[in-house]
């Protein structure tokens, strides 16, 4: 099991461009979470998804940010019209179904830099 | 408000000395609490969770509901324990984690 995969690991965008961050959960995991870490801060929850469903998006900014976890393929976190304040590390995590549902396994993160 | 506080950004100890990384939480219900560790150039990984009451790599953590704390302890620090440590809370009935800001542990030779 390769673990949670995220790509790209580093992404540079200019202000106004779009950023797409991808996350492939661990095999057998049906829950995906996205977190954002700003410099000198802890990880902040953004969104929790299951296949084809957004379960909790209480941490997502209301504008420009969206997330999906399609039936096939990775989960995507999309940031439209990026601004400098979006520069951060974005972490994806996944967890299995069943009794260990809230034991989250993290990916290596994508570091987004907005110029 | 639900919050996790790790008051120390950096903790330096000598090899062989005891270690205590502090974690306090604010939550009205019965939370699930976790410690995650991030070694240099590696991903965040689960160290231990309070409901399992296990000891991993010599670390233990006891949930103190009266003091709303979940401090991480190890009696004798080793150089390979140097890493970033995050305390996290999962509110009952939810799947999300609320993380503290982390404590960098440096174990000196």
JSON list of C-alpha atoms in Angstrom, two decimals:
[
{"chain": "A", "resi": 1, "resn": "UNK", "atom": "CA", "xyz": [0.00, 0.00, 0.00]},
{"chain": "A", "resi": 2, "resn": "UNK", "atom": "CA", "xyz": [1.70, 3.14, -1.23]},
{"chain": "A", "resi": 3, "resn": "UNK", "atom": "CA", "xyz": [0.01, 5.42, 1.23]},
{"chain": "A", "resi": 4, "resn": "UNK", "atom": "CA", "xyz": [-1.82, 8.63, 0.46]},
{"chain": "A", "resi": 5, "resn": "UNK", "atom": "CA", "xyz": [-0.46, 10.22, -2.70]},
{"chain": "A", "resi": 6, "resn": "UNK", "atom": "CA", "xyz": [-0.57, 13.90, -3.50]},
{"chain": "A", "resi": 7, "resn": "UNK", "atom": "CA", "xyz": [0.55, 15.69, -6.60]},
{"chain": "A", "resi": 8, "resn": "UNK", "atom": "CA", "xyz": [2.08, 17.91, -7.46]},
{"chain": "A", "resi": 9, "resn": "UNK", "atom": "CA", "xyz": [4.35, 18.26, -4.45]},
{"chain": "A", "resi": 10, "resn": "UNK", "atom": "CA", "xyz": [5.12, 21.85, -5.36]},
{"chain": "A", "resi": 11, "resn": "UNK", "atom": "CA", "xyz": [2.96, 24.18, -7.40]},
{"chain": "A", "resi": 12, "resn": "UNK", "atom": "CA", "xyz": [3.70, 27.74, -8.41]},
{"chain": "A", "resi": 13, "resn": "UNK", "atom": "CA", "xyz": [0.96, 29.95, -9.74]},
{"chain": "A", "resi": 14, "resn": "UNK", "atom": "CA", "xyz": [0.62, 33.62, -10.56]},
{"chain": "A", "resi": 15, "resn": "UNK", "atom": "CA", "xyz": [-2.18, 35.66, -9.07]},
{"chain": "A", "resi": 16, "resn": "UNK", "atom": "CA", "xyz": [-5.45, 35.04, -10.90]},
{"chain": "A", "resi": 17, "resn": "UNK", "atom": "CA", "xyz": [-4.55, 31.57, -12.15]},
{"chain": "A", "resi": 18, "resn": "UNK", "atom": "CA", "xyz": [-6.18, 28.33, -11.09]},
{"chain": "A", "resi": 19, "resn": "UNK", "atom": "CA", "xyz": [-4.58, 25.70, -8.87]},
{"chain": "A", "resi": 20, "resn": "UNK", "atom": "CA", "xyz": [-5.58, 22.04, -8.96]},
{"chain": "A", "resi": 21, "resn": "UNK", "atom": "CA", "xyz": [-4.32, 19.76, -6.22]},
{"chain": "A", "resi": 22, "resn": "UNK", "atom": "CA", "xyz": [-4.82, 16.02, -6.46]},
{"chain": "A", "resi": 23, "resn": "UNK", "atom": "CA", "xyz": [-5.07, 13.37, -3.77]},
{"chain": "A", "resi": 24, "resn": "UNK", "atom": "CA", "xyz": [-5.27, 9.61, -4.12]},
{"chain": "A", "resi": 25, "resn": "UNK", "atom": "CA", "xyz": [-6.34, 7.95, -0.86]},
{"chain": "A", "resi": 26, "resn": "UNK", "atom": "CA", "xyz": [-4.92, 4.74, 0.46]},
{"chain": "A", "resi": 27, "resn": "UNK", "atom": "CA", "xyz": [-6.32, 1.59, -1.06]},
{"chain": "A", "resi": 28, "resn": "UNK", "atom": "CA", "xyz": [-9.58, 0.66, 0.64]},
{"chain": "A", "resi": 29, "resn": "UNK", "atom": "CA", "xyz": [-10.08, 4.11, 2.17]},
{"chain": "A", "resi": 30, "resn": "UNK", "atom": "CA", "xyz": [-13.36, 5.80, 1.40]},
{"chain": "A", "resi": 31, "resn": "UNK", "atom": "CA", "xyz": [-12.97, 9.04, 3.36]},
{"chain": "A", "resi": 32, "resn": "UNK", "atom": "CA", "xyz": [-10.86, 11.96, 2.19]},
{"chain": "A", "resi": 33, "resn": "UNK", "atom": "CA", "xyz": [-10.01, 15.14, 4.07]},
{"chain": "A", "resi": 34, "resn": "UNK", "atom": "CA", "xyz": [-8.23, 18.31, 3.04]},
{"chain": "A", "resi": 35, "resn": "UNK", "atom": "CA", "xyz": [-6.32, 20.54, 5.42]},
{"chain": "A", "resi": 36, "resn": "UNK", "atom": "CA", "xyz": [-4.42, 23.78, 4.92]},
{"chain": "A", "resi": 37, "resn": "UNK", "atom": "CA", "xyz": [-1.35, 24.83, 6.84]},
{"chain": "A", "resi": 38, "resn": "UNK", "atom": "CA", "xyz": [-0.30, 28.44, 6.76]},
{"chain": "A", "resi": 39, "resn": "UNK", "atom": "CA", "xyz": [3.22, 29.36, 7.91]},
{"chain": "A", "resi": 40, "resn": "UNK", "atom": "CA", "xyz": [3.69, 29.06, 11.67]},
{"chain": "A", "resi": 41, "resn": "UNK", "atom": "CA", "xyz": [0.21, 27.62, 12.12]},
{"chain": "A", "resi": 42, "resn": "UNK", "atom": "CA", "xyz": [-1.30, 24.19, 12.65]},
{"chain": "A", "resi": 43, "resn": "UNK", "atom": "CA", "xyz": [-3.28, 22.30, 10.07]},
{"chain": "A", "resi": 44, "resn": "UNK", "atom": "CA", "xyz": [-6.78, 23.69, 9.56]},
{"chain": "A", "resi": 45, "resn": "UNK", "atom": "CA", "xyz": [-9.60, 21.46, 8.40]},
{"chain": "A", "resi": 46, "resn": "UNK", "atom": "CA", "xyz": [-11.15, 22.43, 5.08]},
{"chain": "A", "resi": 47, "resn": "UNK", "atom": "CA", "xyz": [-13.41, 19.69, 3.77]},
{"chain": "A", "resi": 48, "resn": "UNK", "atom": "CA", "xyz": [-14.36, 16.04, 4.24]},
{"chain": "A", "resi": 49, "resn": "UNK", "atom": "CA", "xyz": [-15.56, 13.97, 1.30]},
{"chain": "A", "resi": 50, "resn": "UNK", "atom": "CA", "xyz": [-16.70, 10.49, 0.50]},
{"chain": "A", "resi": 51, "resn": "UNK", "atom": "CA", "xyz": [-17.05, 9.17, -3.02]},
{"chain": "A", "resi": 52, "resn": "UNK", "atom": "CA", "xyz": [-19.22, 11.64, -4.99]},
{"chain": "A", "resi": 53, "resn": "UNK", "atom": "CA", "xyz": [-20.34, 13.39, -1.79]},
{"chain": "A", "resi": 54, "resn": "UNK", "atom": "CA", "xyz": [-19.18, 16.39, 0.19]},
{"chain": "A", "resi": 55, "resn": "UNK", "atom": "CA", "xyz": [-19.92, 15.54, 3.82]},
{"chain": "A", "resi": 56, "resn": "UNK", "atom": "CA", "xyz": [-18.54, 18.57, 5.65]},
{"chain": "A", "resi": 57, "resn": "UNK", "atom": "CA", "xyz": [-17.17, 21.69, 4.00]},
{"chain": "A", "resi": 58, "resn": "UNK", "atom": "CA", "xyz": [-17.35, 23.92, 7.05]},
{"chain": "A", "resi": 59, "resn": "UNK", "atom": "CA", "xyz": [-13.69, 24.88, 6.75]},
{"chain": "A", "resi": 60, "resn": "UNK", "atom": "CA", "xyz": [-13.73, 25.83, 3.09]},
{"chain": "A", "resi": 61, "resn": "UNK", "atom": "CA", "xyz": [-13.61, 29.50, 2.13]},
{"chain": "A", "resi": 62, "resn": "UNK", "atom": "CA", "xyz": [-16.95, 30.43, 0.58]},
{"chain": "A", "resi": 63, "resn": "UNK", "atom": "CA", "xyz": [-15.48, 31.68, -2.66]},
{"chain": "A", "resi": 64, "resn": "UNK", "atom": "CA", "xyz": [-12.93, 30.36, -5.14]},
{"chain": "A", "resi": 65, "resn": "UNK", "atom": "CA", "xyz": [-12.41, 27.01, -3.39]},
{"chain": "A", "resi": 66, "resn": "UNK", "atom": "CA", "xyz": [-14.07, 23.75, -4.36]},
{"chain": "A", "resi": 67, "resn": "UNK", "atom": "CA", "xyz": [-13.43, 20.07, -3.82]},
{"chain": "A", "resi": 68, "resn": "UNK", "atom": "CA", "xyz": [-14.61, 16.85, -5.36]},
{"chain": "A", "resi": 69, "resn": "UNK", "atom": "CA", "xyz": [-14.04, 13.12, -4.95]},
{"chain": "A", "resi": 70, "resn": "UNK", "atom": "CA", "xyz": [-15.43, 11.45, -8.07]},
{"chain": "A", "resi": 71, "resn": "UNK", "atom": "CA", "xyz": [-16.42, 7.83, -8.38]},
{"chain": "A", "resi": 72, "resn": "UNK", "atom": "CA", "xyz": [-13.25, 7.18, -10.34]},
{"chain": "A", "resi": 73, "resn": "UNK", "atom": "CA", "xyz": [-9.97, 8.97, -9.88]},
{"chain": "A", "resi": 74, "resn": "UNK", "atom": "CA", "xyz": [-8.40, 11.15, -7.24]},
{"chain": "A", "resi": 75, "resn": "UNK", "atom": "CA", "xyz": [-9.92, 13.82, -5.08]},
{"chain": "A", "resi": 76, "resn": "UNK", "atom": "CA", "xyz": [-9.32, 17.32, -6.43]},
{"chain": "A", "resi": 77, "resn": "UNK", "atom": "CA", "xyz": [-9.02, 20.55, -4.49]},
{"chain": "A", "resi": 78, "resn": "UNK", "atom": "CA", "xyz": [-9.49, 23.46, -6.87]},
{"chain": "A", "resi": 79, "resn": "UNK", "atom": "CA", "xyz": [-8.63, 27.05, -6.13]},
{"chain": "A", "resi": 80, "resn": "UNK", "atom": "CA", "xyz": [-9.74, 29.58, -8.70]},
{"chain": "A", "resi": 81, "resn": "UNK", "atom": "CA", "xyz": [-8.17, 33.02, -9.18]},
{"chain": "A", "resi": 82, "resn": "UNK", "atom": "CA", "xyz": [-5.47, 32.40, -6.62]},
{"chain": "A", "resi": 83, "resn": "UNK", "atom": "CA", "xyz": [-4.22, 35.22, -4.41]},
{"chain": "A", "resi": 84, "resn": "UNK", "atom": "CA", "xyz": [-1.00, 35.51, -2.41]},
{"chain": "A", "resi": 85, "resn": "UNK", "atom": "CA", "xyz": [-2.84, 34.55, 0.76]},
{"chain": "A", "resi": 86, "resn": "UNK", "atom": "CA", "xyz": [-3.53, 31.11, -0.72]},
{"chain": "A", "resi": 87, "resn": "UNK", "atom": "CA", "xyz": [0.17, 30.28, -0.45]},
{"chain": "A", "resi": 88, "resn": "UNK", "atom": "CA", "xyz": [0.31, 27.40, 2.01]},
{"chain": "A", "resi": 89, "resn": "UNK", "atom": "CA", "xyz": [0.85, 23.67, 2.36]},
{"chain": "A", "resi": 90, "resn": "UNK", "atom": "CA", "xyz": [-2.25, 21.66, 1.54]},
{"chain": "A", "resi": 91, "resn": "UNK", "atom": "CA", "xyz": [-2.51, 18.22, 3.08]},
{"chain": "A", "resi": 92, "resn": "UNK", "atom": "CA", "xyz": [-4.82, 15.43, 2.16]},
{"chain": "A", "resi": 93, "resn": "UNK", "atom": "CA", "xyz": [-5.68, 12.57, 4.50]},
{"chain": "A", "resi": 94, "resn": "UNK", "atom": "CA", "xyz": [-7.74, 9.43, 4.16]},
{"chain": "A", "resi": 95, "resn": "UNK", "atom": "CA", "xyz": [-9.31, 7.03, 6.59]},
{"chain": "A", "resi": 96, "resn": "UNK", "atom": "CA", "xyz": [-10.79, 3.57, 6.30]},
{"chain": "A", "resi": 97, "resn": "UNK", "atom": "CA", "xyz": [-14.40, 2.55, 6.82]},
{"chain": "A", "resi": 98, "resn": "UNK", "atom": "CA", "xyz": [-15.27, 0.71, 10.00]},
{"chain": "A", "resi": 99, "resn": "UNK", "atom": "CA", "xyz": [-14.15, 1.19, 13.60]},
{"chain": "A", "resi": 100, "resn": "UNK", "atom": "CA", "xyz": [-10.93, 3.03, 12.75]},
{"chain": "A", "resi": 101, "resn": "UNK", "atom": "CA", "xyz": [-12.82, 5.54, 10.64]},
{"chain": "A", "resi": 102, "resn": "UNK", "atom": "CA", "xyz": [-11.28, 8.56, 12.32]},
{"chain": "A", "resi": 103, "resn": "UNK", "atom": "CA", "xyz": [-7.68, 7.41, 12.18]},
{"chain": "A", "resi": 104, "resn": "UNK", "atom": "CA", "xyz": [-6.39, 9.60, 9.40]},
{"chain": "A", "resi": 105, "resn": "UNK", "atom": "CA", "xyz": [-3.40, 8.85, 7.22]},
{"chain": "A", "resi": 106, "resn": "UNK", "atom": "CA", "xyz": [-1.75, 11.86, 5.67]},
{"chain": "A", "resi": 107, "resn": "UNK", "atom": "CA", "xyz": [-0.17, 12.53, 2.34]},
{"chain": "A", "resi": 108, "resn": "UNK", "atom": "CA", "xyz": [3.11, 14.43, 1.92]},
{"chain": "A", "resi": 109, "resn": "UNK", "atom": "CA", "xyz": [1.33, 17.66, 1.08]},
{"chain": "A", "resi": 110, "resn": "UNK", "atom": "CA", "xyz": [1.35, 20.09, -1.82]},
{"chain": "A", "resi": 111, "resn": "UNK", "atom": "CA", "xyz": [3.16, 23.35, -1.27]},
{"chain": "A", "resi": 112, "resn": "UNK", "atom": "CA", "xyz": [1.41, 26.10, -3.22]},
{"chain": "A", "resi": 113, "resn": "UNK", "atom": "CA", "xyz": [3.26, 29.32, -3.90]},
{"chain": "A", "resi": 114, "resn": "UNK", "atom": "CA", "xyz": [1.39, 32.23, -5.43]},
{"chain": "A", "resi": 115, "resn": "UNK", "atom": "CA", "xyz": [3.59, 34.85, -7.04]},
{"chain": "B", "resi": 1, "resn": "UNK", "atom": "CA", "xyz": [-15.09, 27.17, 20.88]},
{"chain": "B", "resi": 2, "resn": "UNK", "atom": "CA", "xyz": [-13.23, 24.00, 20.05]},
{"chain": "B", "resi": 3, "resn": "UNK", "atom": "CA", "xyz": [-9.52, 24.57, 20.30]},
{"chain": "B", "resi": 4, "resn": "UNK", "atom": "CA", "xyz": [-6.25, 22.75, 20.86]},
{"chain": "B", "resi": 5, "resn": "UNK", "atom": "CA", "xyz": [-3.38, 24.61, 22.46]},
{"chain": "B", "resi": 6, "resn": "UNK", "atom": "CA", "xyz": [0.25, 23.60, 22.40]},
{"chain": "B", "resi": 7, "resn": "UNK", "atom": "CA", "xyz": [1.95, 26.33, 24.38]},
{"chain": "B", "resi": 8, "resn": "UNK", "atom": "CA", "xyz": [5.54, 25.53, 23.42]},
{"chain": "B", "resi": 9, "resn": "UNK", "atom": "CA", "xyz": [6.74, 26.15, 19.87]},
{"chain": "B", "resi": 10, "resn": "UNK", "atom": "CA", "xyz": [10.13, 24.66, 20.64]},
{"chain": "B", "resi": 11, "resn": "UNK", "atom": "CA", "xyz": [11.29, 22.28, 23.34]},
{"chain": "B", "resi": 12, "resn": "UNK", "atom": "CA", "xyz": [14.94, 21.34, 23.69]},
{"chain": "B", "resi": 13, "resn": "UNK", "atom": "CA", "xyz": [16.06, 18.55, 25.99]},
{"chain": "B", "resi": 14, "resn": "UNK", "atom": "CA", "xyz": [19.23, 16.52, 26.39]},
{"chain": "B", "resi": 15, "resn": "UNK", "atom": "CA", "xyz": [19.39, 12.89, 25.39]},
{"chain": "B", "resi": 16, "resn": "UNK", "atom": "CA", "xyz": [18.25, 10.70, 28.26]},
{"chain": "B", "resi": 17, "resn": "UNK", "atom": "CA", "xyz": [16.22, 13.43, 29.91]},
{"chain": "B", "resi": 18, "resn": "UNK", "atom": "CA", "xyz": [12.45, 13.16, 30.38]},
{"chain": "B", "resi": 19, "resn": "UNK", "atom": "CA", "xyz": [10.19, 14.84, 27.85]},
{"chain": "B", "resi": 20, "resn": "UNK", "atom": "CA", "xyz": [6.72, 16.30, 28.28]},
{"chain": "B", "resi": 21, "resn": "UNK", "atom": "CA", "xyz": [4.97, 17.97, 25.37]},
{"chain": "B", "resi": 22, "resn": "UNK", "atom": "CA", "xyz": [1.95, 19.88, 26.54]},
{"chain": "B", "resi": 23, "resn": "UNK", "atom": "CA", "xyz": [-1.48, 19.82, 24.95]},
{"chain": "B", "resi": 24, "resn": "UNK", "atom": "CA", "xyz": [-4.61, 21.45, 26.32]},
{"chain": "B", "resi": 25, "resn": "UNK", "atom": "CA", "xyz": [-7.96, 21.39, 24.65]},
{"chain": "B", "resi": 26, "resn": "UNK", "atom": "CA", "xyz": [-11.24, 23.24, 24.81]},
{"chain": "B", "resi": 27, "resn": "UNK", "atom": "CA", "xyz": [-14.27, 21.09, 24.08]},
{"chain": "B", "resi": 28, "resn": "UNK", "atom": "CA", "xyz": [-17.50, 20.57, 25.97]},
{"chain": "B", "resi": 29, "resn": "UNK", "atom": "CA", "xyz": [-18.06, 16.92, 25.09]},
{"chain": "B", "resi": 30, "resn": "UNK", "atom": "CA", "xyz": [-15.91, 13.79, 25.18]},
{"chain": "B", "resi": 31, "resn": "UNK", "atom": "CA", "xyz": [-13.31, 14.20, 22.46]},
{"chain": "B", "resi": 32, "resn": "UNK", "atom": "CA", "xyz": [-11.04, 11.77, 20.79]},
{"chain": "B", "resi": 33, "resn": "UNK", "atom": "CA", "xyz": [-7.46, 12.92, 21.07]},
{"chain": "B", "resi": 34, "resn": "UNK", "atom": "CA", "xyz": [-4.41, 12.07, 19.02]},
{"chain": "B", "resi": 35, "resn": "UNK", "atom": "CA", "xyz": [-0.74, 12.83, 18.81]},
{"chain": "B", "resi": 36, "resn": "UNK", "atom": "CA", "xyz": [0.82, 13.03, 15.36]},
{"chain": "B", "resi": 37, "resn": "UNK", "atom": "CA", "xyz": [4.53, 13.28, 14.61]},
{"chain": "B", "resi": 38, "resn": "UNK", "atom": "CA", "xyz": [6.36, 14.63, 11.58]},
{"chain": "B", "resi": 39, "resn": "UNK", "atom": "CA", "xyz": [10.01, 13.67, 11.24]},
{"chain": "B", "resi": 40, "resn": "UNK", "atom": "CA", "xyz": [12.24, 15.70, 8.96]},
{"chain": "B", "resi": 41, "resn": "UNK", "atom": "CA", "xyz": [11.24, 15.31, 5.32]},
{"chain": "B", "resi": 42, "resn": "UNK", "atom": "CA", "xyz": [8.53, 12.81, 6.16]},
{"chain": "B", "resi": 43, "resn": "UNK", "atom": "CA", "xyz": [4.77, 12.97, 6.23]},
{"chain": "B", "resi": 44, "resn": "UNK", "atom": "CA", "xyz": [2.62, 13.41, 9.27]},
{"chain": "B", "resi": 45, "resn": "UNK", "atom": "CA", "xyz": [2.02, 10.07, 10.97]},
{"chain": "B", "resi": 46, "resn": "UNK", "atom": "CA", "xyz": [-0.10, 8.93, 13.86]},
{"chain": "B", "resi": 47, "resn": "UNK", "atom": "CA", "xyz": [1.88, 8.41, 17.04]},
{"chain": "B", "resi": 48, "resn": "UNK", "atom": "CA", "xyz": [-0.91, 7.44, 19.40]},
{"chain": "B", "resi": 49, "resn": "UNK", "atom": "CA", "xyz": [-4.59, 7.93, 20.18]},
{"chain": "B", "resi": 50, "resn": "UNK", "atom": "CA", "xyz": [-6.01, 8.16, 23.65]},
{"chain": "B", "resi": 51, "resn": "UNK", "atom": "CA", "xyz": [-8.64, 5.43, 23.31]},
{"chain": "B", "resi": 52, "resn": "UNK", "atom": "CA", "xyz": [-6.04, 2.78, 22.55]},
{"chain": "B", "resi": 53, "resn": "UNK", "atom": "CA", "xyz": [-4.03, 3.59, 25.68]},
{"chain": "B", "resi": 54, "resn": "UNK", "atom": "CA", "xyz": [-0.91, 2.17, 24.09]},
{"chain": "B", "resi": 55, "resn": "UNK", "atom": "CA", "xyz": [2.71, 3.20, 24.23]},
{"chain": "B", "resi": 56, "resn": "UNK", "atom": "CA", "xyz": [4.47, 3.87, 20.95]},
{"chain": "B", "resi": 57, "resn": "UNK", "atom": "CA", "xyz": [8.24, 4.38, 20.75]},
{"chain": "B", "resi": 58, "resn": "UNK", "atom": "CA", "xyz": [8.22, 4.82, 24.51]},
{"chain": "B", "resi": 59, "resn": "UNK", "atom": "CA", "xyz": [5.71, 7.69, 24.39]},
{"chain": "B", "resi": 60, "resn": "UNK", "atom": "CA", "xyz": [2.52, 7.73, 26.43]},
{"chain": "B", "resi": 61, "resn": "UNK", "atom": "CA", "xyz": [-0.27, 10.24, 26.82]},
{"chain": "B", "resi": 62, "resn": "UNK", "atom": "CA", "xyz": [-3.01, 10.33, 29.40]},
{"chain": "B", "resi": 63, "resn": "UNK", "atom": "CA", "xyz": [-6.27, 12.14, 28.94]},
{"chain": "B", "resi": 64, "resn": "UNK", "atom": "CA", "xyz": [-7.02, 14.33, 31.96]},
{"chain": "B", "resi": 65, "resn": "UNK", "atom": "CA", "xyz": [-10.59, 15.49, 31.59]},
{"chain": "B", "resi": 66, "resn": "UNK", "atom": "CA", "xyz": [-10.43, 17.64, 34.72]},
{"chain": "B", "resi": 67, "resn": "UNK", "atom": "CA", "xyz": [-7.52, 19.65, 33.38]},
{"chain": "B", "resi": 68, "resn": "UNK", "atom": "CA", "xyz": [-8.57, 19.17, 29.73]},
{"chain": "B", "resi": 69, "resn": "UNK", "atom": "CA", "xyz": [-5.07, 18.06, 28.90]},
{"chain": "B", "resi": 70, "resn": "UNK", "atom": "CA", "xyz": [-3.45, 15.32, 26.86]},
{"chain": "B", "resi": 71, "resn": "UNK", "atom": "CA", "xyz": [0.26, 15.76, 27.47]},
{"chain": "B", "resi": 72, "resn": "UNK", "atom": "CA", "xyz": [2.75, 13.53, 25.68]},
{"chain": "B", "resi": 73, "resn": "UNK", "atom": "CA", "xyz": [5.50, 12.02, 27.80]},
{"chain": "B", "resi": 74, "resn": "UNK", "atom": "CA", "xyz": [8.60, 9.95, 27.44]},
{"chain": "B", "resi": 75, "resn": "UNK", "atom": "CA", "xyz": [10.90, 9.11, 30.33]},
{"chain": "B", "resi": 76, "resn": "UNK", "atom": "CA", "xyz": [14.18, 9.11, 28.38]},
{"chain": "B", "resi": 77, "resn": "UNK", "atom": "CA", "xyz": [14.48, 11.15, 25.20]},
{"chain": "B", "resi": 78, "resn": "UNK", "atom": "CA", "xyz": [16.49, 9.85, 22.25]},
{"chain": "B", "resi": 79, "resn": "UNK", "atom": "CA", "xyz": [18.02, 11.84, 19.42]},
{"chain": "B", "resi": 80, "resn": "UNK", "atom": "CA", "xyz": [15.72, 10.18, 16.90]},
{"chain": "B", "resi": 81, "resn": "UNK", "atom": "CA", "xyz": [12.74, 11.66, 18.74]},
{"chain": "B", "resi": 82, "resn": "UNK", "atom": "CA", "xyz": [13.62, 15.07, 17.30]},
{"chain": "B", "resi": 83, "resn": "UNK", "atom": "CA", "xyz": [10.60, 16.02, 15.21]},
{"chain": "B", "resi": 84, "resn": "UNK", "atom": "CA", "xyz": [7.49, 18.18, 15.04]},
{"chain": "B", "resi": 85, "resn": "UNK", "atom": "CA", "xyz": [4.65, 16.97, 17.26]},
{"chain": "B", "resi": 86, "resn": "UNK", "atom": "CA", "xyz": [1.01, 17.88, 16.77]},
{"chain": "B", "resi": 87, "resn": "UNK", "atom": "CA", "xyz": [-1.85, 17.29, 19.15]},
{"chain": "B", "resi": 88, "resn": "UNK", "atom": "CA", "xyz": [-5.26, 16.86, 17.52]},
{"chain": "B", "resi": 89, "resn": "UNK", "atom": "CA", "xyz": [-8.85, 16.63, 18.69]},
{"chain": "B", "resi": 90, "resn": "UNK", "atom": "CA", "xyz": [-11.72, 15.00, 16.89]},
{"chain": "B", "resi": 91, "resn": "UNK", "atom": "CA", "xyz": [-15.11, 16.19, 18.18]},
{"chain": "B", "resi": 92, "resn": "UNK", "atom": "CA", "xyz": [-17.62, 13.46, 18.88]},
{"chain": "B", "resi": 93, "resn": "UNK", "atom": "CA", "xyz": [-19.64, 12.48, 15.85]},
{"chain": "B", "resi": 94, "resn": "UNK", "atom": "CA", "xyz": [-17.41, 14.27, 13.38]},
{"chain": "B", "resi": 95, "resn": "UNK", "atom": "CA", "xyz": [-14.53, 13.13, 11.28]},
{"chain": "B", "resi": 96, "resn": "UNK", "atom": "CA", "xyz": [-12.47, 16.26, 11.18]},
{"chain": "B", "resi": 97, "resn": "UNK", "atom": "CA", "xyz": [-9.45, 17.00, 13.29]},
{"chain": "B", "resi": 98, "resn": "UNK", "atom": "CA", "xyz": [-8.67, 20.22, 15.08]},
{"chain": "B", "resi": 99, "resn": "UNK", "atom": "CA", "xyz": [-4.91, 20.58, 15.31]},
{"chain": "B", "resi": 100, "resn": "UNK", "atom": "CA", "xyz": [-2.69, 22.49, 17.66]},
{"chain": "B", "resi": 101, "resn": "UNK", "atom": "CA", "xyz": [0.09, 24.63, 16.22]},
{"chain": "B", "resi": 102, "resn": "UNK", "atom": "CA", "xyz": [2.70, 22.00, 16.98]},
{"chain": "B", "resi": 103, "resn": "UNK", "atom": "CA", "xyz": [5.81, 21.74, 19.15]},
{"chain": "B", "resi": 104, "resn": "UNK", "atom": "CA", "xyz": [9.25, 21.18, 17.69]},
{"chain": "B", "resi": 105, "resn": "UNK", "atom": "CA", "xyz": [11.21, 18.80, 19.89]},
{"chain": "B", "resi": 106, "resn": "UNK", "atom": "CA", "xyz": [14.98, 18.92, 19.68]},
{"chain": "B", "resi": 107, "resn": "UNK", "atom": "CA", "xyz": [16.90, 16.25, 21.52]},
{"chain": "B", "resi": 108, "resn": "UNK", "atom": "CA", "xyz": [20.49, 17.32, 22.06]},
{"chain": "B", "resi": 109, "resn": "UNK", "atom": "CA", "xyz": [23.40, 14.88, 22.27]}
]
